[in-house]
Short mmCIF file of N, CA and C in Angstrom, two decimals:
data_model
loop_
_atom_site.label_atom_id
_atom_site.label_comp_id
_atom_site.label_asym_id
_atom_site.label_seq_id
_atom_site.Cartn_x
_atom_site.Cartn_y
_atom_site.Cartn_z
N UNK A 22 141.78 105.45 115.01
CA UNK A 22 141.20 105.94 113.77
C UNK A 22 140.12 105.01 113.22
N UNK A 23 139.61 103.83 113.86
CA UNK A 23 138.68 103.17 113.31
C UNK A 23 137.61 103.41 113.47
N UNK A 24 137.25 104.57 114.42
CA UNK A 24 135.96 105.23 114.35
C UNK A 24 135.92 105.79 113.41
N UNK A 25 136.35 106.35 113.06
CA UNK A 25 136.51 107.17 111.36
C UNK A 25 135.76 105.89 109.94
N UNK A 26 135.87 105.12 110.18
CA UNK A 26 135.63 104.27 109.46
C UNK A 26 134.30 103.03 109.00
N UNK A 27 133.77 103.56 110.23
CA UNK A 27 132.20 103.10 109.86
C UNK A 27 131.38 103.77 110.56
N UNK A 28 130.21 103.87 110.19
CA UNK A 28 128.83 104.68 111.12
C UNK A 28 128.84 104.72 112.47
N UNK A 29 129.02 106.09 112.48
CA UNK A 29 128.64 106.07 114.24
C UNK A 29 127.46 105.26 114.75
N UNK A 30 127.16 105.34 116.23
CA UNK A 30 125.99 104.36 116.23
C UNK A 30 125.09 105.89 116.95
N UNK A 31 124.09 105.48 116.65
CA UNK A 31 122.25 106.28 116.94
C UNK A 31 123.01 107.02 118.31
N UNK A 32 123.41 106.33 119.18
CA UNK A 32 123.70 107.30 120.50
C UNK A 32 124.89 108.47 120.81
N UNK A 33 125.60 108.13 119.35
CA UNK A 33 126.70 109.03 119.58
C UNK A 33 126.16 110.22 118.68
N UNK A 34 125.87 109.84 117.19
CA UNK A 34 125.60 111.08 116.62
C UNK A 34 124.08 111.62 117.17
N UNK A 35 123.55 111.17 117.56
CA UNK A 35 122.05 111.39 117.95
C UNK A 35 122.65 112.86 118.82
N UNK A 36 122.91 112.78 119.94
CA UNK A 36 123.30 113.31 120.94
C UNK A 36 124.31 114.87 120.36
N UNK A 37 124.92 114.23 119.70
CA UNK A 37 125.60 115.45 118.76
C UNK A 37 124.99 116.22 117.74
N UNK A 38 124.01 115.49 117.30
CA UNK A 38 123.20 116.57 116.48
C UNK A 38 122.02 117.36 117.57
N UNK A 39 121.41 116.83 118.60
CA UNK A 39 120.49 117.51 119.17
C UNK A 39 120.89 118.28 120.39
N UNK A 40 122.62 118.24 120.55
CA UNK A 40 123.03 119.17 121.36
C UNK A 40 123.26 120.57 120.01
N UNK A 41 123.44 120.34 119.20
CA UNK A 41 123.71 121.34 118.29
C UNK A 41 123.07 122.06 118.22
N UNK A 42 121.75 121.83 118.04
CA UNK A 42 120.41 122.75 117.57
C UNK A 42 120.34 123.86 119.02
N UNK A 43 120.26 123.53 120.11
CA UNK A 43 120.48 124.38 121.18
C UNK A 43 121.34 125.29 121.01
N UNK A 44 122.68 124.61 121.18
CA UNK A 44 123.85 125.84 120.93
C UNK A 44 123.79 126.39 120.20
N UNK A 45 123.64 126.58 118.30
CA UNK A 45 123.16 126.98 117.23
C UNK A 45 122.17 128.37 117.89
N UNK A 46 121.14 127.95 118.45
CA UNK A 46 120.27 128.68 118.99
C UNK A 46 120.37 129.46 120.50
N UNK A 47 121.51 129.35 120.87
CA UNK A 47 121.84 130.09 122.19
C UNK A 47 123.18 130.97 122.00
N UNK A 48 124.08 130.80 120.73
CA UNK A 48 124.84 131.18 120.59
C UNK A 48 124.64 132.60 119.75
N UNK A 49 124.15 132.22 118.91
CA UNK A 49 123.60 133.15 117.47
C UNK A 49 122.46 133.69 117.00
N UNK A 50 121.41 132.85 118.04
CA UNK A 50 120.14 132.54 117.18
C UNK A 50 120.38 132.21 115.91
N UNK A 51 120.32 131.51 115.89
CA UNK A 51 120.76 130.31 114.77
C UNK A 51 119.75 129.18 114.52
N UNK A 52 118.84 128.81 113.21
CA UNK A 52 118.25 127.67 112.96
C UNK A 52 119.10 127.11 112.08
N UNK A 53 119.35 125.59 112.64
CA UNK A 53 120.25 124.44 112.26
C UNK A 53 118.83 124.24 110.67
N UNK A 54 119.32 123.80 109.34
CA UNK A 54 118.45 124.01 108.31
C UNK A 54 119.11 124.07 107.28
N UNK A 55 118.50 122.90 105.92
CA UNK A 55 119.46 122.91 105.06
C UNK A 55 118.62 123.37 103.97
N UNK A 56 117.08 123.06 103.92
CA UNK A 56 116.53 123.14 103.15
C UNK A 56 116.23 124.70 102.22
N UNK A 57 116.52 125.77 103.32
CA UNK A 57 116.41 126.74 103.09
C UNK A 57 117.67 127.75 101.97
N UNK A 58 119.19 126.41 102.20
CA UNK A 58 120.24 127.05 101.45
C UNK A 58 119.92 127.25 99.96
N UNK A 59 119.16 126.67 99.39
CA UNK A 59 118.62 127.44 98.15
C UNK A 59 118.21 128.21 98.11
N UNK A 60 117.19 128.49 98.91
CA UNK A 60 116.54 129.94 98.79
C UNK A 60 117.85 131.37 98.83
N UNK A 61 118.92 131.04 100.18
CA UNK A 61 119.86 131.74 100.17
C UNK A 61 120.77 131.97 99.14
N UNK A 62 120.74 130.72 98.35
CA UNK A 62 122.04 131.12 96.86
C UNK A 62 121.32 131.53 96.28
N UNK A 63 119.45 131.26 95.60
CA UNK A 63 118.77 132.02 94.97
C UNK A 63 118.61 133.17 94.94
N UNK A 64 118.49 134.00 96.53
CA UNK A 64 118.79 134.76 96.98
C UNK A 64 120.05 136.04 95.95
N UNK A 65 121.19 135.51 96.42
CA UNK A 65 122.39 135.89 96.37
C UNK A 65 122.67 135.93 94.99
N UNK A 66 122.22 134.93 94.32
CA UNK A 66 122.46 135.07 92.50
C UNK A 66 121.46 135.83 90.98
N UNK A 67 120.22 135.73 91.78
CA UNK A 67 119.04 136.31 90.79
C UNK A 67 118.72 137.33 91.44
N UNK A 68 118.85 138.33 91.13
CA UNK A 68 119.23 139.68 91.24
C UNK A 68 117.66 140.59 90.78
N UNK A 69 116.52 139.74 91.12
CA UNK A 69 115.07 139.99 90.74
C UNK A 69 114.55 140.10 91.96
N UNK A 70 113.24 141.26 91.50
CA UNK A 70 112.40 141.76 92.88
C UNK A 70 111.42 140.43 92.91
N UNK A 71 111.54 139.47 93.31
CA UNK A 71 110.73 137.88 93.59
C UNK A 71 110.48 137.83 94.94
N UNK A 72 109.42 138.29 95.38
CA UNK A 72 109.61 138.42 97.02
C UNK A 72 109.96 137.53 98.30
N UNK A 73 109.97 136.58 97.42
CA UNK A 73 110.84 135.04 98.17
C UNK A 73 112.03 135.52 98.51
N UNK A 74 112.83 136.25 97.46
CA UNK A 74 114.34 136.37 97.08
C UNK A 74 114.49 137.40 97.87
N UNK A 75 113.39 138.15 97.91
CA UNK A 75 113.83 139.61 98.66
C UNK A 75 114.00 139.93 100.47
N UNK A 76 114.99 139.60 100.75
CA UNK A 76 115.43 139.77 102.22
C UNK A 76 117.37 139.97 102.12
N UNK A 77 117.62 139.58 103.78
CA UNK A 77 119.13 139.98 103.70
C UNK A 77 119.62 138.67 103.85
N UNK A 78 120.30 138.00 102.74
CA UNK A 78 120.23 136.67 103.07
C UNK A 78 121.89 136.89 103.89
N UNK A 79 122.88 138.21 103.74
CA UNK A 79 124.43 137.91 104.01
C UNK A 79 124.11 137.39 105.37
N UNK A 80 122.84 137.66 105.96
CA UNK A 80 122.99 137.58 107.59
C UNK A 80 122.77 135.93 107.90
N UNK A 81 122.57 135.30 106.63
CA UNK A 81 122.22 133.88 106.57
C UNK A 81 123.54 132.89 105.55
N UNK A 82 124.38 134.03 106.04
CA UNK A 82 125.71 133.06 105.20
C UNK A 82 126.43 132.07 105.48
N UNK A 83 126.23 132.10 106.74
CA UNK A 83 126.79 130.70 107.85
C UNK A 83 126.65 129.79 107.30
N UNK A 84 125.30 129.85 106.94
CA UNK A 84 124.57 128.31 106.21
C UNK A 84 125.14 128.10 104.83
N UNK A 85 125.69 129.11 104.09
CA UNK A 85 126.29 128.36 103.24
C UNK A 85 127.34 127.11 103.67
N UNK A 86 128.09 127.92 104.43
CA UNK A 86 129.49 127.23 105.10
C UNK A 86 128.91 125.77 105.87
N UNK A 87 127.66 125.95 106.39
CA UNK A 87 127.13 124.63 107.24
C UNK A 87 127.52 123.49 105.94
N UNK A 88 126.22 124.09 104.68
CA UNK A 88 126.06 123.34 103.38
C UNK A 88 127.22 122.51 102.66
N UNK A 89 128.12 123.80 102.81
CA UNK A 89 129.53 123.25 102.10
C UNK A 89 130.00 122.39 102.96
N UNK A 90 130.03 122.21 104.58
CA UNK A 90 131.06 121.50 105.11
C UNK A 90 130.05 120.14 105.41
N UNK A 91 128.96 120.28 105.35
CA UNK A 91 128.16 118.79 105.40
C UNK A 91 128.78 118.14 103.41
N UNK A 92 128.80 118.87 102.76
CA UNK A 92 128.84 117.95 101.49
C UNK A 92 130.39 117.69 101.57
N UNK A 93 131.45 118.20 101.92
CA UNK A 93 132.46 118.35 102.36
C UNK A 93 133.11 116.80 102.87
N UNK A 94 132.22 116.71 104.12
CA UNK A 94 132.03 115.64 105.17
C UNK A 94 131.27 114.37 104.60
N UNK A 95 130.73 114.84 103.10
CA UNK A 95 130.06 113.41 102.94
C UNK A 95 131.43 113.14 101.90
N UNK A 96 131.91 113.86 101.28
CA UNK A 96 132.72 113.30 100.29
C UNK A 96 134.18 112.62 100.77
N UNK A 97 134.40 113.31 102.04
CA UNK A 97 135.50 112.89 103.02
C UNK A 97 134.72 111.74 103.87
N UNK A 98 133.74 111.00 104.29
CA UNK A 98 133.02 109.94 104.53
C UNK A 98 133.19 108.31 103.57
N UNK A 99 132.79 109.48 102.13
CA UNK A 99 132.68 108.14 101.22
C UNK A 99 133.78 107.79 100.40
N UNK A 100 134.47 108.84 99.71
CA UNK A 100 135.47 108.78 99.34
C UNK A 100 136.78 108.52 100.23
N UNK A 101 137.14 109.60 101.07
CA UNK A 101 138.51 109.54 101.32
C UNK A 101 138.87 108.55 102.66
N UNK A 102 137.82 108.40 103.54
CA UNK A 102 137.66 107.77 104.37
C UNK A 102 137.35 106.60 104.33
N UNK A 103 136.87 106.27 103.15
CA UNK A 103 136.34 104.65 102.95
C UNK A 103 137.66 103.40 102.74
N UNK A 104 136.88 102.38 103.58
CA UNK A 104 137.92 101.26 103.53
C UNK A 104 137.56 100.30 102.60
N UNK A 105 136.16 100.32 101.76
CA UNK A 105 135.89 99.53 100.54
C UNK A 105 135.34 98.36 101.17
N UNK A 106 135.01 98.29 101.94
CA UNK A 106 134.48 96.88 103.10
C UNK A 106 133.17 97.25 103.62
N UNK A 107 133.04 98.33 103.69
CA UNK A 107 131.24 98.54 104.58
C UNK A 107 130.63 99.11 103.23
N UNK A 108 129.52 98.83 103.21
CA UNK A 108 128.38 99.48 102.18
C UNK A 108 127.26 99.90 103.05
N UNK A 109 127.63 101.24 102.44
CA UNK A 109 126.44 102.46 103.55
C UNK A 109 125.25 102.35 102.36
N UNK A 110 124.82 101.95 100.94
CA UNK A 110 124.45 102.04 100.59
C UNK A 110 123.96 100.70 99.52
N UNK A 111 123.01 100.24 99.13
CA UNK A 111 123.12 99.14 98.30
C UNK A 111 123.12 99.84 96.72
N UNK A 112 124.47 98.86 96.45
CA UNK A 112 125.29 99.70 94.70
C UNK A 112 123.54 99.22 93.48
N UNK A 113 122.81 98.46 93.92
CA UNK A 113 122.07 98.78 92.56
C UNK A 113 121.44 99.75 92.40
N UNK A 114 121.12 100.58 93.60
CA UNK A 114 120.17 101.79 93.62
C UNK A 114 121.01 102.98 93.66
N UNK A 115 122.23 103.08 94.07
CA UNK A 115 122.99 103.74 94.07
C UNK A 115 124.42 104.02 93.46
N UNK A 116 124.41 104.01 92.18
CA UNK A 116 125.67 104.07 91.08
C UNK A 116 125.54 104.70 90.05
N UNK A 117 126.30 105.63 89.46
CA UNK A 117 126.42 106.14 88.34
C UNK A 117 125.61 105.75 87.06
N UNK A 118 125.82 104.41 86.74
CA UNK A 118 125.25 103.30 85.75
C UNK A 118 124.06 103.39 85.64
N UNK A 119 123.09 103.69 86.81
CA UNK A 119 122.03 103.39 86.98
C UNK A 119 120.69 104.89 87.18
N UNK A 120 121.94 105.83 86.94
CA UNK A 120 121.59 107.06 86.63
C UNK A 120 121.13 107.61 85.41
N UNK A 121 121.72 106.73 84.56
CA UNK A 121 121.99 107.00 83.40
C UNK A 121 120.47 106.25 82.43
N UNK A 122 120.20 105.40 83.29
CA UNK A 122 118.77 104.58 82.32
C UNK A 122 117.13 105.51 82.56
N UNK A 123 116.86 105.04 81.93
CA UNK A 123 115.29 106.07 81.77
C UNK A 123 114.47 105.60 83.14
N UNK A 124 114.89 104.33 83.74
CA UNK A 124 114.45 104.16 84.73
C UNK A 124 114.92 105.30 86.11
N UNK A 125 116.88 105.08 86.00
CA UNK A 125 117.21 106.40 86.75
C UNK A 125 116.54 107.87 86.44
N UNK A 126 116.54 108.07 85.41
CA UNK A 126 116.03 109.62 85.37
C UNK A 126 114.73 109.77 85.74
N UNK A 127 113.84 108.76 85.48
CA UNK A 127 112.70 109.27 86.40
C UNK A 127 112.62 109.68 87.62
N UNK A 128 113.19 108.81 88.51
CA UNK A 128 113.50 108.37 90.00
C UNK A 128 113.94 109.87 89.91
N UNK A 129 114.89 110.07 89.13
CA UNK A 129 115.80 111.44 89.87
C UNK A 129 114.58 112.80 89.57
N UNK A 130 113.95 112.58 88.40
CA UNK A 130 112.95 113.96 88.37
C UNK A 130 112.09 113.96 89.32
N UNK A 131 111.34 112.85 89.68
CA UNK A 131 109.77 112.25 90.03
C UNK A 131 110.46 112.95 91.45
N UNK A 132 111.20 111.94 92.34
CA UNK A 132 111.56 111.82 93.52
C UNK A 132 112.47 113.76 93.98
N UNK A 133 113.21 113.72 92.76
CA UNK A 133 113.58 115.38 93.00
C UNK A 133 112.28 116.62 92.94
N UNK A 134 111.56 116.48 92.32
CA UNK A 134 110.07 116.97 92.45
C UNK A 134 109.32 117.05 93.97
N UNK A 135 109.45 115.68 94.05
CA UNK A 135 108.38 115.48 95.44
C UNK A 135 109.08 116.62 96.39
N UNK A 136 109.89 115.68 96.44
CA UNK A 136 111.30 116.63 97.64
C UNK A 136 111.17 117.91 97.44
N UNK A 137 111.16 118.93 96.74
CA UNK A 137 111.33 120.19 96.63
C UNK A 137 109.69 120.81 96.80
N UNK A 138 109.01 120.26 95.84
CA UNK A 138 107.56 120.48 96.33
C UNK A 138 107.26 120.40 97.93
N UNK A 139 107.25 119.48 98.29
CA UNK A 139 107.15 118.71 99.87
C UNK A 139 107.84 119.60 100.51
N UNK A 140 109.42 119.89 100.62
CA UNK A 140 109.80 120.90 101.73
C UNK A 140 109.29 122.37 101.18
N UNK A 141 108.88 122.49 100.17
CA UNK A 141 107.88 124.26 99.96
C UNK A 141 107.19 124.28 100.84
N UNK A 142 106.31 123.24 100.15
CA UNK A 142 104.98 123.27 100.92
C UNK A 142 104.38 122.74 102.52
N UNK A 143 105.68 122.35 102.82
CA UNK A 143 106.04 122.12 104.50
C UNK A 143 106.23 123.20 105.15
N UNK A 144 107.15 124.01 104.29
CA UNK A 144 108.08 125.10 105.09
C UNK A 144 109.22 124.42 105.74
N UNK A 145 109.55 123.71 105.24
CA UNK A 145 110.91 122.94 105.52
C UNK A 145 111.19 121.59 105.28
N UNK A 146 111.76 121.06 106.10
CA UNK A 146 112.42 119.56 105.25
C UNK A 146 112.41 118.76 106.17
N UNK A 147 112.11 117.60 106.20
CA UNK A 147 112.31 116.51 107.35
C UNK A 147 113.14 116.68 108.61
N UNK A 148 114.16 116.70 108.49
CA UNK A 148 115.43 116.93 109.45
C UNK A 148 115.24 118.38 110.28
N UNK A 149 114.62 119.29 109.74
CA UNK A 149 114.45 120.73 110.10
C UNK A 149 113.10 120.59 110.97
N UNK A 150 112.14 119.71 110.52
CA UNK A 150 110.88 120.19 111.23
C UNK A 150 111.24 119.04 112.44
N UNK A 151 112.08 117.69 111.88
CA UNK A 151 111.94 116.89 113.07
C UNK A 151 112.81 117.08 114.10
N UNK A 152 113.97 117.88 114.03
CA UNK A 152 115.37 118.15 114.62
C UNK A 152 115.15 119.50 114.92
N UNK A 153 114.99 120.62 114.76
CA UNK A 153 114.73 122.10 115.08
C UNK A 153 113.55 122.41 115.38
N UNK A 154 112.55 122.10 115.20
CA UNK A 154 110.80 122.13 114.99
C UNK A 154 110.63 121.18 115.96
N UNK A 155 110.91 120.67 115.79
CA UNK A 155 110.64 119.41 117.41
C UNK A 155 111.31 120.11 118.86
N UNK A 156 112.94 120.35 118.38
CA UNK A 156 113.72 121.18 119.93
C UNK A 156 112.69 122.40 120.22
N UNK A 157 112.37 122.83 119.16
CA UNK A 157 111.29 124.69 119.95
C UNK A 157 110.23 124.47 120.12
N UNK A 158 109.60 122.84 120.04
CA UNK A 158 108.46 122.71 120.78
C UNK A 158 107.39 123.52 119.69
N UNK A 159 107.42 123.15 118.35
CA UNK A 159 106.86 123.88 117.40
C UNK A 159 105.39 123.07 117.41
N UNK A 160 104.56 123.01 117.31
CA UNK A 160 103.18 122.33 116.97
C UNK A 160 103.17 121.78 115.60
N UNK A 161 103.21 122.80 114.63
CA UNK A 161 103.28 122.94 112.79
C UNK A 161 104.27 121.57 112.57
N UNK A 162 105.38 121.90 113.59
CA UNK A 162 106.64 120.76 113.08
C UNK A 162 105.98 119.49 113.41
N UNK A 163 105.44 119.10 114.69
CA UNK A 163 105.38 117.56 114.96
C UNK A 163 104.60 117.12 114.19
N UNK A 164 102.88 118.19 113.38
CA UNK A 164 102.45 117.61 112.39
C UNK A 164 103.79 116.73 111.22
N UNK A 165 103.87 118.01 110.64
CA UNK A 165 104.87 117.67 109.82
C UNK A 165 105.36 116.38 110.14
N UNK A 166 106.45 116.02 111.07
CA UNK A 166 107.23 115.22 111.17
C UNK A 166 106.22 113.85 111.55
N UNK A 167 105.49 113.80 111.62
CA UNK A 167 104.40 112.87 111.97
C UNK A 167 103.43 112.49 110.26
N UNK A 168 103.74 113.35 110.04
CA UNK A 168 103.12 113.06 108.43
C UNK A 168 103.99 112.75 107.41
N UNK A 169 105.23 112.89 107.44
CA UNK A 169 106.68 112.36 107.04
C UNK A 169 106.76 110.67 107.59
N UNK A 170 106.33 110.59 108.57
CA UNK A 170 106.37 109.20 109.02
C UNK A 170 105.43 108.38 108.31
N UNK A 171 104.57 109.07 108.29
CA UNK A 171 102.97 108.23 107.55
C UNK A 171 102.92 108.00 106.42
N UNK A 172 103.55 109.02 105.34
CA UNK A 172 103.77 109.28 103.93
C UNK A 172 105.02 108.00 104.18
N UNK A 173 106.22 107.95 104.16
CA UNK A 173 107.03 106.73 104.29
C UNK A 173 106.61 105.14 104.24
N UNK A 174 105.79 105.44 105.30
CA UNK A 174 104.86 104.17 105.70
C UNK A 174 104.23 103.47 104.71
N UNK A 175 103.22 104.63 104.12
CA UNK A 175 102.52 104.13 102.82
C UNK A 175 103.20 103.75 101.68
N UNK A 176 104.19 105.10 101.58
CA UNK A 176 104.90 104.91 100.31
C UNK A 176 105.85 103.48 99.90
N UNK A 177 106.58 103.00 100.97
CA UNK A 177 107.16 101.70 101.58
C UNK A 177 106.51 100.69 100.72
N UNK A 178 104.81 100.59 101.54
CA UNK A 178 104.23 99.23 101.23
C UNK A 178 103.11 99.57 100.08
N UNK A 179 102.88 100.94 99.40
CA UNK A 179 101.96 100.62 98.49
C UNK A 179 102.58 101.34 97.02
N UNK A 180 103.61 101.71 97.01
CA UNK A 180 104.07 102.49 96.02
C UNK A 180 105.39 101.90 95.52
N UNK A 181 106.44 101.77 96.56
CA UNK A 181 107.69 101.29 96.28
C UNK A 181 107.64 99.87 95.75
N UNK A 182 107.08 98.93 95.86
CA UNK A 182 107.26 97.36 95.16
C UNK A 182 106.55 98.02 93.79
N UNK A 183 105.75 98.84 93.37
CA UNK A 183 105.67 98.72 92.15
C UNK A 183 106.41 99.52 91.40
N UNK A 184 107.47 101.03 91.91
CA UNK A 184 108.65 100.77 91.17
C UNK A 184 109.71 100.59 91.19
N UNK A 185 109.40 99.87 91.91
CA UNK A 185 111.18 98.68 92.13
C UNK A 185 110.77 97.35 91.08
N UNK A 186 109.32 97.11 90.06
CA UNK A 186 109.36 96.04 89.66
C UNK A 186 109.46 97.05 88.18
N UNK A 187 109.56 98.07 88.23
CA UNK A 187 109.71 98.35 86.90
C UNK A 187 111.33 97.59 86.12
#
């Protein structure tokens, strides 16, 4: 059971997530994709002719269940599984406490902004264009995922030290 208990390493989950996207896609036709589960509960709850909204999302319900059992799996990760000895995360950037200051709430609008803007206007989300968009040999995706790298890059060394000194 002590695998259970700290991060897999790059070769085990690597291999398990990019056998997935195949099977996903040979089984069902199935795109592995998280970014899109909003659109599907949006879908399913606003009950308006919005032509975003307007398709059959029941045929895209799986993905709820994907959604639920990845948040599922993180809460059984951090919570129930945790031995209080590894830090997957460093606690000043990541705690309740720190949510709560005007410094957190920016971070959470500014950075929740980008993110939602960014996978619109991608047509998807990091993990989707670099993990599914990469397996189908997509063109659109490797931009993407190649401009995800670059944006990081910059953001890293010309953006992040100035608000991390706020």
């Amino acid at each position: 059971m002590d695998f259970l208990y700290k991060p897999w390493p790059w070769y085990v989950a690597g291999p398990i997530i990019g056998f997935t996207v195949p099977l996903l896609l040979l089984m069902g036709n199935k795109r592995l994709g998280i970014s899109s589960t909003l659109r599907h509960i949006c879908a399913a709850c606003v009950p308006a002719s919005i032509p975003l909204f307007t398709y059959d999302w029941k045929k895209e319900a799986w993905n709820l269940f994907f959604v639920g059992g990845v948040l599922l799996g993180g809460v059984l990760g951090g919570v129930v599984l945790s031995d209080g000895t590894t830090e997957l995360m460093p606690r000043e950037y990541f705690n309740w406490s720190e949510l709560g200051t005007v410094r957190g709430i920016i971070m959470m609008l500014v950075g929740g902004f980008m993110v939602g803007f960014g996978t619109r206007y991608a047509r998807g989300c990091t993990s989707g264009h670099g993990i599914t968009g990469l397996s189908a040999l997509q063109w659109p995706s490797l931009i993407a995922t190649m401009s995800f790298f670059l944006g990081g890059i910059l953001f890293t060394y010309l953006v992040l030290p100035y608000v991390l000194a706020l």
